[in-house]
Coordinates of C-alpha atoms and ligand atoms in Angstrom, one line a residue:
M1 CA -12.5 -9.6 -18.7
L2 CA -14.7 -7.3 -17.3
P3 CA -17.6 -5.5 -18.8
V4 CA -18.1 -1.9 -19.0
P5 CA -20.7 -1.2 -16.0
D6 CA -23.4 0.1 -17.1
P7 CA -24.1 2.8 -14.4
I8 CA -27.6 2.1 -13.6
T9 CA -27.7 -1.4 -14.1
T10 CA -24.3 -1.9 -12.7
D11 CA -26.3 -4.5 -10.0
S12 CA -25.2 -8.1 -11.9
G13 CA -25.7 -10.0 -9.3
F14 CA -29.1 -10.1 -9.9
E15 CA -32.0 -9.7 -12.5
A16 CA -33.1 -5.8 -13.7
S17 CA -35.5 -5.2 -11.2
S18 CA -37.5 -1.8 -10.3
D19 CA -34.7 -0.1 -7.9
A20 CA -32.8 0.6 -10.9
S21 CA -35.3 3.5 -11.4
A22 CA -34.6 4.3 -8.1
A23 CA -30.9 5.2 -9.1
G24 CA -29.4 6.9 -5.7
S25 CA -26.6 9.5 -6.0
W26 CA -23.7 7.5 -6.2
Q27 CA -25.4 5.6 -9.6
R28 CA -25.6 9.0 -10.9
E29 CA -22.0 9.9 -9.9
L30 CA -20.8 6.9 -11.7
A31 CA -22.5 7.6 -14.9
R32 CA -20.5 10.6 -15.3
A33 CA -17.5 9.0 -14.3
V34 CA -14.3 9.5 -17.0
R35 CA -14.3 6.7 -19.6
S36 CA -11.3 7.7 -22.2
A37 CA -7.9 8.5 -22.0
D38 CA -8.4 11.6 -23.9
D39 CA -10.9 12.8 -21.5
L40 CA -9.0 11.6 -18.6
L41 CA -5.7 13.9 -19.8
R42 CA -8.0 16.8 -21.0
R43 CA -9.8 17.1 -17.5
L44 CA -5.7 16.8 -15.8
G45 CA -4.7 19.8 -18.4
L46 CA -2.0 17.2 -19.3
V47 CA -2.2 18.1 -23.0
L48 CA 0.1 21.1 -23.5
P49 CA -1.2 24.0 -25.3
E50 CA 0.5 23.8 -28.1
E51 CA 0.6 20.2 -28.4
S52 CA -2.3 17.8 -29.9
L53 CA -3.7 15.1 -28.0
E54 CA -2.1 12.5 -30.0
T55 CA 1.2 14.1 -29.5
A56 CA 0.5 14.0 -25.6
M57 CA -0.9 10.5 -25.8
V58 CA 2.9 9.5 -27.5
R59 CA 4.7 11.8 -24.9
L60 CA 3.1 9.9 -22.1
G61 CA 3.4 6.6 -23.7
I62 CA -0.4 6.3 -23.4
S63 CA -2.2 3.1 -25.2
D64 CA -3.9 3.8 -28.5
Q65 CA -7.2 3.7 -27.8
N66 CA -8.3 1.1 -30.5
A67 CA -6.0 -1.5 -28.1
V68 CA -7.6 -5.0 -27.9
Y69 CA -7.1 -4.4 -23.9
L70 CA -8.1 -1.3 -23.6
R71 CA -11.5 -2.6 -25.1
R72 CA -12.0 -5.3 -23.1
F73 CA -10.9 -3.4 -19.9
P74 CA -11.3 0.2 -20.7
V75 CA -10.7 3.6 -18.7
L76 CA -12.9 4.2 -15.9
V77 CA -12.4 6.8 -13.0
P78 CA -15.1 8.5 -10.7
E79 CA -15.0 11.8 -10.7
N80 CA -14.3 12.2 -7.2
F81 CA -11.3 10.0 -7.4
L82 CA -10.5 12.3 -10.5
K83 CA -10.2 15.2 -8.2
R84 CA -8.0 13.6 -5.8
M85 CA -5.6 13.7 -8.6
R86 CA -2.6 16.9 -8.9
P87 CA -3.7 18.7 -12.2
G88 CA -0.6 18.7 -14.7
D89 CA 1.5 16.1 -13.0
A90 CA 1.5 12.9 -15.3
S91 CA 3.5 10.8 -12.4
D92 CA 0.4 11.8 -9.6
P93 CA 0.4 8.1 -7.9
L94 CA -3.3 8.0 -8.3
L95 CA -3.2 8.7 -11.6
R96 CA -0.7 5.9 -12.3
Q97 CA -2.9 3.6 -10.7
V98 CA -6.0 4.4 -13.9
L99 CA -3.5 5.5 -16.8
P100 CA -3.6 2.8 -19.3
L101 CA 0.4 2.8 -20.5
A102 CA 1.2 1.6 -23.9
A103 CA 3.2 -0.9 -21.7
E104 CA 0.1 -3.0 -21.1
A105 CA 0.7 -4.6 -24.5
A106 CA 4.2 -5.8 -23.7
I107 CA 4.3 -9.8 -23.6
V108 CA 6.2 -10.5 -20.0
D109 CA 8.0 -14.0 -19.1
G110 CA 5.8 -15.0 -16.1
F111 CA 2.5 -12.6 -16.7
V112 CA -0.5 -14.4 -17.4
S113 CA -4.2 -14.1 -17.6
D114 CA -5.0 -16.3 -14.3
A115 CA -2.0 -16.0 -12.0
V116 CA -4.0 -16.5 -8.9
G117 CA -5.5 -20.0 -10.3
D118 CA -8.9 -18.2 -9.5
L119 CA -10.3 -20.5 -12.2
A120 CA -8.7 -23.8 -10.8
A121 CA -10.5 -23.3 -7.6
R122 CA -13.7 -22.4 -9.3
R123 CA -16.4 -24.4 -7.0
T124 CA -20.0 -23.1 -8.4
D125 CA -20.8 -20.4 -10.5
G126 CA -20.1 -17.5 -8.4
L127 CA -18.0 -19.5 -5.9
I128 CA -14.1 -19.5 -5.3
H129 CA -12.8 -22.1 -2.4
K130 CA -9.4 -21.7 -2.5
Y131 CA -8.5 -20.5 1.2
E132 CA -9.2 -22.6 4.4
G133 CA -12.3 -21.8 6.1
R134 CA -13.0 -19.2 3.4
V135 CA -14.9 -18.4 0.5
L136 CA -15.1 -16.2 -2.0
L137 CA -18.3 -15.0 -3.5
I138 CA -18.2 -13.6 -7.3
A139 CA -20.8 -11.2 -5.9
A140 CA -20.7 -8.3 -8.6
S141 CA -18.4 -8.1 -11.9
A142 CA -18.5 -4.8 -12.3
C143 CA -16.3 -1.7 -10.3
A144 CA -16.6 2.0 -9.9
V145 CA -12.8 2.4 -11.3
H146 CA -10.6 0.3 -13.6
C147 CA -7.0 -0.3 -11.8
R148 CA -4.8 -1.0 -14.3
Y149 CA -2.9 -3.2 -11.7
C150 CA -5.9 -5.6 -11.0
F151 CA -5.3 -9.6 -10.7
R152 CA -8.7 -10.1 -11.9
R153 CA -8.7 -7.9 -15.2
E154 CA -8.6 -10.8 -17.5
Y155 CA -11.3 -12.6 -15.3
P156 CA -14.1 -14.4 -17.3
Y157 CA -16.9 -12.6 -15.3
E158 CA -20.0 -13.2 -18.0
A159 CA -19.9 -16.9 -16.5
E160 CA -20.8 -15.8 -13.2
P161 CA -24.7 -15.7 -11.4
R162 CA -26.7 -13.0 -12.1
R163 CA -30.2 -13.7 -10.7
L164 CA -30.9 -14.6 -7.3
D165 CA -31.7 -18.0 -8.3
D166 CA -28.6 -18.6 -9.9
W167 CA -27.1 -18.0 -6.6
Q168 CA -28.7 -20.8 -5.3
P169 CA -26.0 -23.5 -6.3
A170 CA -23.3 -21.4 -4.5
I171 CA -25.4 -20.9 -1.8
S172 CA -26.3 -24.3 -1.1
E173 CA -23.0 -25.3 -1.8
I174 CA -21.7 -22.9 1.4
A175 CA -24.7 -24.2 3.5
S176 CA -23.6 -27.9 2.9
D177 CA -19.8 -27.5 3.9
T178 CA -19.5 -27.3 7.4
S179 CA -15.8 -26.0 7.3
I180 CA -16.5 -23.1 5.8
T181 CA -17.0 -20.1 8.4
E182 CA -16.1 -16.9 6.6
V183 CA -18.1 -15.7 3.3
I184 CA -15.8 -13.2 1.5
F185 CA -18.0 -11.0 -0.5
S186 CA -15.9 -10.1 -3.7
G187 CA -15.9 -9.1 -7.7
G188 CA -15.7 -6.6 -9.4
D189 CA -16.5 -4.9 -6.5
P190 CA -19.7 -6.5 -4.4
W191 CA -21.0 -3.1 -3.2
M192 CA -21.7 -1.9 -6.8
L193 CA -24.9 -4.0 -6.0
T194 CA -28.0 -1.9 -4.7
D195 CA -28.6 -2.3 -1.2
Q196 CA -31.7 -4.2 -2.1
R197 CA -29.8 -6.9 -3.8
L198 CA -26.5 -6.9 -1.5
Q199 CA -29.2 -7.6 1.5
A200 CA -31.2 -10.1 -0.4
L201 CA -27.4 -12.0 -0.8
C202 CA -26.4 -11.1 2.7
S203 CA -29.8 -12.7 4.2
A204 CA -29.1 -16.1 2.3
I205 CA -25.7 -16.2 3.6
D206 CA -26.5 -14.8 6.9
A207 CA -29.1 -17.6 7.4
I208 CA -26.8 -20.5 7.4
P209 CA -26.0 -21.2 10.7
H210 CA -22.4 -22.2 10.3
I211 CA -21.2 -19.1 8.7
E212 CA -19.7 -16.6 11.4
R213 CA -18.6 -14.3 9.5
I214 CA -19.5 -12.3 6.4
R215 CA -16.3 -9.9 4.7
F216 CA -16.5 -7.3 2.1
H217 CA -13.7 -6.6 -0.3
T218 CA -14.8 -3.3 -1.7
R219 CA -12.9 -0.4 -3.1
L220 CA -16.1 2.1 -3.1
P221 CA -15.7 3.6 0.0
I222 CA -12.6 5.0 -1.2
V223 CA -13.3 5.4 -5.3
L224 CA -17.0 6.5 -4.8
P225 CA -17.6 7.2 -1.0
S226 CA -21.5 8.6 -1.7
R227 CA -21.8 4.6 -2.1
I228 CA -21.7 4.5 1.6
T229 CA -25.7 4.8 2.3
S230 CA -27.5 4.9 5.5
D231 CA -29.1 1.6 4.5
L232 CA -25.4 -0.2 3.4
L233 CA -24.2 1.0 7.5
K234 CA -27.5 -0.4 8.7
L235 CA -27.4 -3.8 6.6
L236 CA -23.9 -3.9 8.0
R237 CA -25.0 -3.6 12.0
T238 CA -28.0 -6.1 11.4
L239 CA -26.5 -9.2 9.9
R240 CA -26.3 -11.9 12.7
S241 CA -22.6 -12.9 11.6
Q242 CA -20.0 -10.2 12.1
A243 CA -19.3 -8.1 9.3
I244 CA -15.9 -7.3 8.4
V245 CA -14.6 -4.7 5.9
V246 CA -11.6 -4.8 3.8
V247 CA -11.0 -1.2 1.6
H248 CA -8.4 -1.0 -0.8
A249 CA -6.0 2.2 -0.8
N250 CA -2.8 2.5 -2.0
H251 CA -1.3 6.0 -1.5
A252 CA -2.1 9.1 1.6
N253 CA -4.0 10.7 -1.4
E254 CA -6.8 8.8 -1.2
I255 CA -7.8 9.1 2.0
V256 CA -9.0 12.7 2.2
D257 CA -12.2 14.3 1.9
D258 CA -15.6 12.5 1.9
C259 CA -13.9 9.4 1.7
Q260 CA -11.8 10.3 5.2
V261 CA -15.6 10.7 6.2
V262 CA -17.3 7.7 5.7
L263 CA -14.4 5.5 6.4
R264 CA -14.9 7.2 9.5
E265 CA -18.4 6.6 9.3
L266 CA -18.1 2.6 9.1
V267 CA -15.2 2.4 11.9
R268 CA -18.0 4.4 14.1
S269 CA -20.9 1.9 13.1
G270 CA -18.5 -0.9 15.0
V271 CA -17.2 -2.9 12.1
P272 CA -13.9 -3.5 11.3
V273 CA -12.2 -1.7 8.6
L274 CA -9.0 -3.1 7.6
N275 CA -6.7 -2.1 4.2
Q276 CA -5.0 -3.8 2.0
S277 CA -2.7 -2.3 -0.9
V278 CA -0.9 -3.5 -3.6
L279 CA 3.0 -2.7 -3.7
L280 CA 3.0 -0.3 -7.2
A281 CA 6.0 1.0 -8.9
G282 CA 5.4 4.9 -9.3
V283 CA 2.9 4.9 -6.6
N284 CA 4.1 3.8 -3.4
D285 CA 7.2 2.1 -3.6
S286 CA 8.7 4.3 -0.9
V287 CA 9.3 4.5 2.5
D288 CA 7.9 7.5 2.9
A289 CA 4.7 7.3 1.0
L290 CA 4.0 3.8 2.4
E291 CA 4.6 5.5 5.9
A292 CA 1.9 8.7 5.1
L293 CA -0.5 5.7 3.8
S294 CA -0.1 3.9 7.0
R295 CA -0.1 7.0 9.2
R296 CA -3.8 8.0 7.5
L297 CA -5.4 5.1 7.9
V298 CA -4.6 4.4 11.7
N299 CA -5.6 7.9 12.4
I300 CA -9.1 7.3 11.1
G301 CA -9.0 3.7 12.9
V302 CA -8.6 2.2 9.8
M303 CA -5.7 -0.9 10.4
P304 CA -3.3 -1.7 7.3
Y305 CA -3.8 -5.4 6.5
Y306 CA -2.2 -6.7 4.0
L307 CA 0.4 -5.1 1.7
H308 CA 0.3 -7.5 -1.8
Q309 CA 3.1 -8.4 -4.1
L310 CA 1.7 -7.7 -7.3
D311 CA 0.0 -10.7 -9.1
Q312 CA 1.9 -11.6 -12.2
V313 CA -0.9 -10.6 -14.7
S314 CA -0.4 -9.5 -18.5
G315 CA -0.5 -6.4 -18.8
T316 CA 0.9 -5.4 -15.5
A317 CA 4.4 -5.5 -15.5
H318 CA 5.2 -2.2 -15.4
F319 CA 4.3 -1.8 -11.9
E320 CA 6.3 -4.5 -10.4
V321 CA 8.8 -3.8 -7.7
A322 CA 11.4 -6.5 -6.7
K323 CA 10.5 -8.5 -3.9
S324 CA 14.1 -7.9 -2.3
R325 CA 12.9 -4.0 -2.5
G326 CA 9.8 -4.7 -0.5
V327 CA 11.3 -6.4 2.1
E328 CA 13.5 -3.4 2.5
L329 CA 10.7 -0.9 2.0
L330 CA 9.0 -3.3 4.9
R331 CA 12.0 -3.5 7.1
E332 CA 12.6 0.8 6.9
L333 CA 8.5 0.9 7.7
A334 CA 8.5 -1.2 10.8
S335 CA 11.7 1.2 12.3
R336 CA 9.3 4.0 11.9
L337 CA 5.4 3.1 13.1
P338 CA 4.2 1.0 15.9
G339 CA 3.7 -2.8 14.8
Y340 CA -0.3 -2.4 14.2
A341 CA 0.4 0.3 11.5
V342 CA 2.8 -1.9 9.1
P343 CA 0.6 -4.2 6.8
R344 CA 1.9 -7.8 6.2
Y345 CA 3.9 -7.9 3.0
V346 CA 2.5 -10.9 1.4
Q347 CA 2.0 -13.5 -2.0
E348 CA -0.3 -15.1 -3.6
I349 CA 0.4 -18.6 -4.6
P350 CA -2.1 -20.4 -6.7
G351 CA -2.7 -23.8 -4.9
H352 CA -1.6 -22.3 -1.2
T353 CA -5.1 -22.5 1.4
G354 CA -3.5 -19.0 2.4
K355 CA -1.3 -15.8 1.9
T356 CA 2.5 -16.6 2.0
P357 CA 4.6 -13.7 3.9
I358 CA 7.1 -12.3 2.1
D359 CA 10.4 -12.1 4.6
R360 CA 13.5 -11.7 1.9
Ligands
LIG401 C1 -6.2 -13.4 0.0 C2 -7.3 -13.3 -0.3 C3 -8.3 -13.4 0.2 C4 -8.4 -13.9 1.6 O1 -7.5 -14.0 2.0 P1 -7.1 -13.8 3.7 O2 -6.4 -14.0 4.1 O3 -8.5 -14.1 4.3 O4 -7.5 -12.0 4.2 C5 -9.7 -13.0 -0.5 N1 -9.6 -12.2 -1.9 C6 -8.6 -12.6 -2.5 C7 -8.7 -11.8 -3.6 C8 -7.5 -12.6 -1.9 O5 -6.2 -12.4 -2.6
LIG402 S1 -11.2 -2.3 -7.7 FE1 -10.5 -4.5 -7.4 S2 -11.4 -5.7 -8.6 FE2 -12.2 -3.6 -9.5 S3 -10.2 -3.0 -10.7 FE3 -9.8 -2.3 -9.1 S4 -8.2 -4.1 -8.4 FE4 -9.4 -4.7 -10.1

C-alpha cells in the first residue's frame, strides 16, 4: 500500500528535518499534482459539454472514487506528465498508465498482492535480497506518479525505515556480506528523498568497501524532470562506487521537452542511463510504439534495458499482454532496429535469483 505522498515531507527515508522548509521547485511542482480522476478528466477535456462528470466516468469506465483500492492507491499525476497527454483523447498512452479504471476491482485468477515475492525476500527492514550479488533498498515509500500497473501497489511500505538510524540494520547487513557488490536504490522512488537525505544514505553505502556499484531505479527524470538538480548530478559524479541510473518510460511521448533535456544531462554527466518498460495493453503493445520508444531513447544516449512482462498484481489484469504476443512484437522489433536498441523481454519469477528471459 502506497501512502498519499505529502509533497514537502515525502522524504520518508529519514525523519523530517529543516530541509523541508527549503523545498525546491520540484517539491512545489509535486504539491500541485493532479490527485483525482475528476480533475484528470476535466483537465484533459474528457467531460463532454452536454455531459455530467458522473456520466463521463461511467462512459470511460472509471472507478468510483470511494473504491477501496483507489483510497489505498489514489490518483497522482504531476502536471508535467499531464501536459504530454493529448487533450480529449481517452486512449492516450500516457493517460492509460495513470487512469483508475473500474476494471481494477476485478478479481482475476493468478493476480495477487505480492506477485514478485518481495516479502519472502525481505532480509531486514528496508532491505530485499533476491538477486545474486545485488540487494534492493526500499529507500523511499512515495512516488511522484501512481502507475496503475505498479507491481508494488500493495507493498506494505509503512513497515520500512524512515529515519537514518532506522537504516542502520540494513547498512550493517550489507557491510557484513561481501557477496553483495551492488546496492539498488528502489522504492517507491528513491529520488523522492531530498538531495541532503539521499546524500546521507548514499555516503553510508558508498563507504562499504565491497560495494562496487550503486544503482538508482527512478521514474522521476520522466515524470518530474525538475527533480534532476545540480546537487543530484554532483552526488552521482562524486560517489566512489560506479553510479548507474535506470529510468522507467513506456512510450515515446514521455520522452519530450524537459524530460529529454534532463536525460541528456544525466548521460553527459557520465553516468550510464538505462530504461526499463512494462509491456502494457493499450499503451505500448504494438511494434510501432516499441520502435518509437527505443529510437527516442537511443537517440539521446539512453539504452533500452528490459521490457517486463506485467507482474500479476491484483488490479492490473486489464494491462496484460499474452507472452506469445510479446515474443512476436520483440521478434518484429529486432528486425527493425540495431541490437543495442532492442530491450530484453523478461519476467520476474518469485524465487529466481535474476530475471528470466521470455523467448516463446
Ligand atoms: C529485476 C529487478 C531488479 C534488478 O534486476 P537486474 O537484473 O539486476 O537489473 C531490481 N528491482 C526490481 C524491482 C526488479 O524487478
Ligand atoms: S513509479 Fe514505479 S514504484 Fe512508483 S507507482 Fe510507478 S511503477 Fe510503481
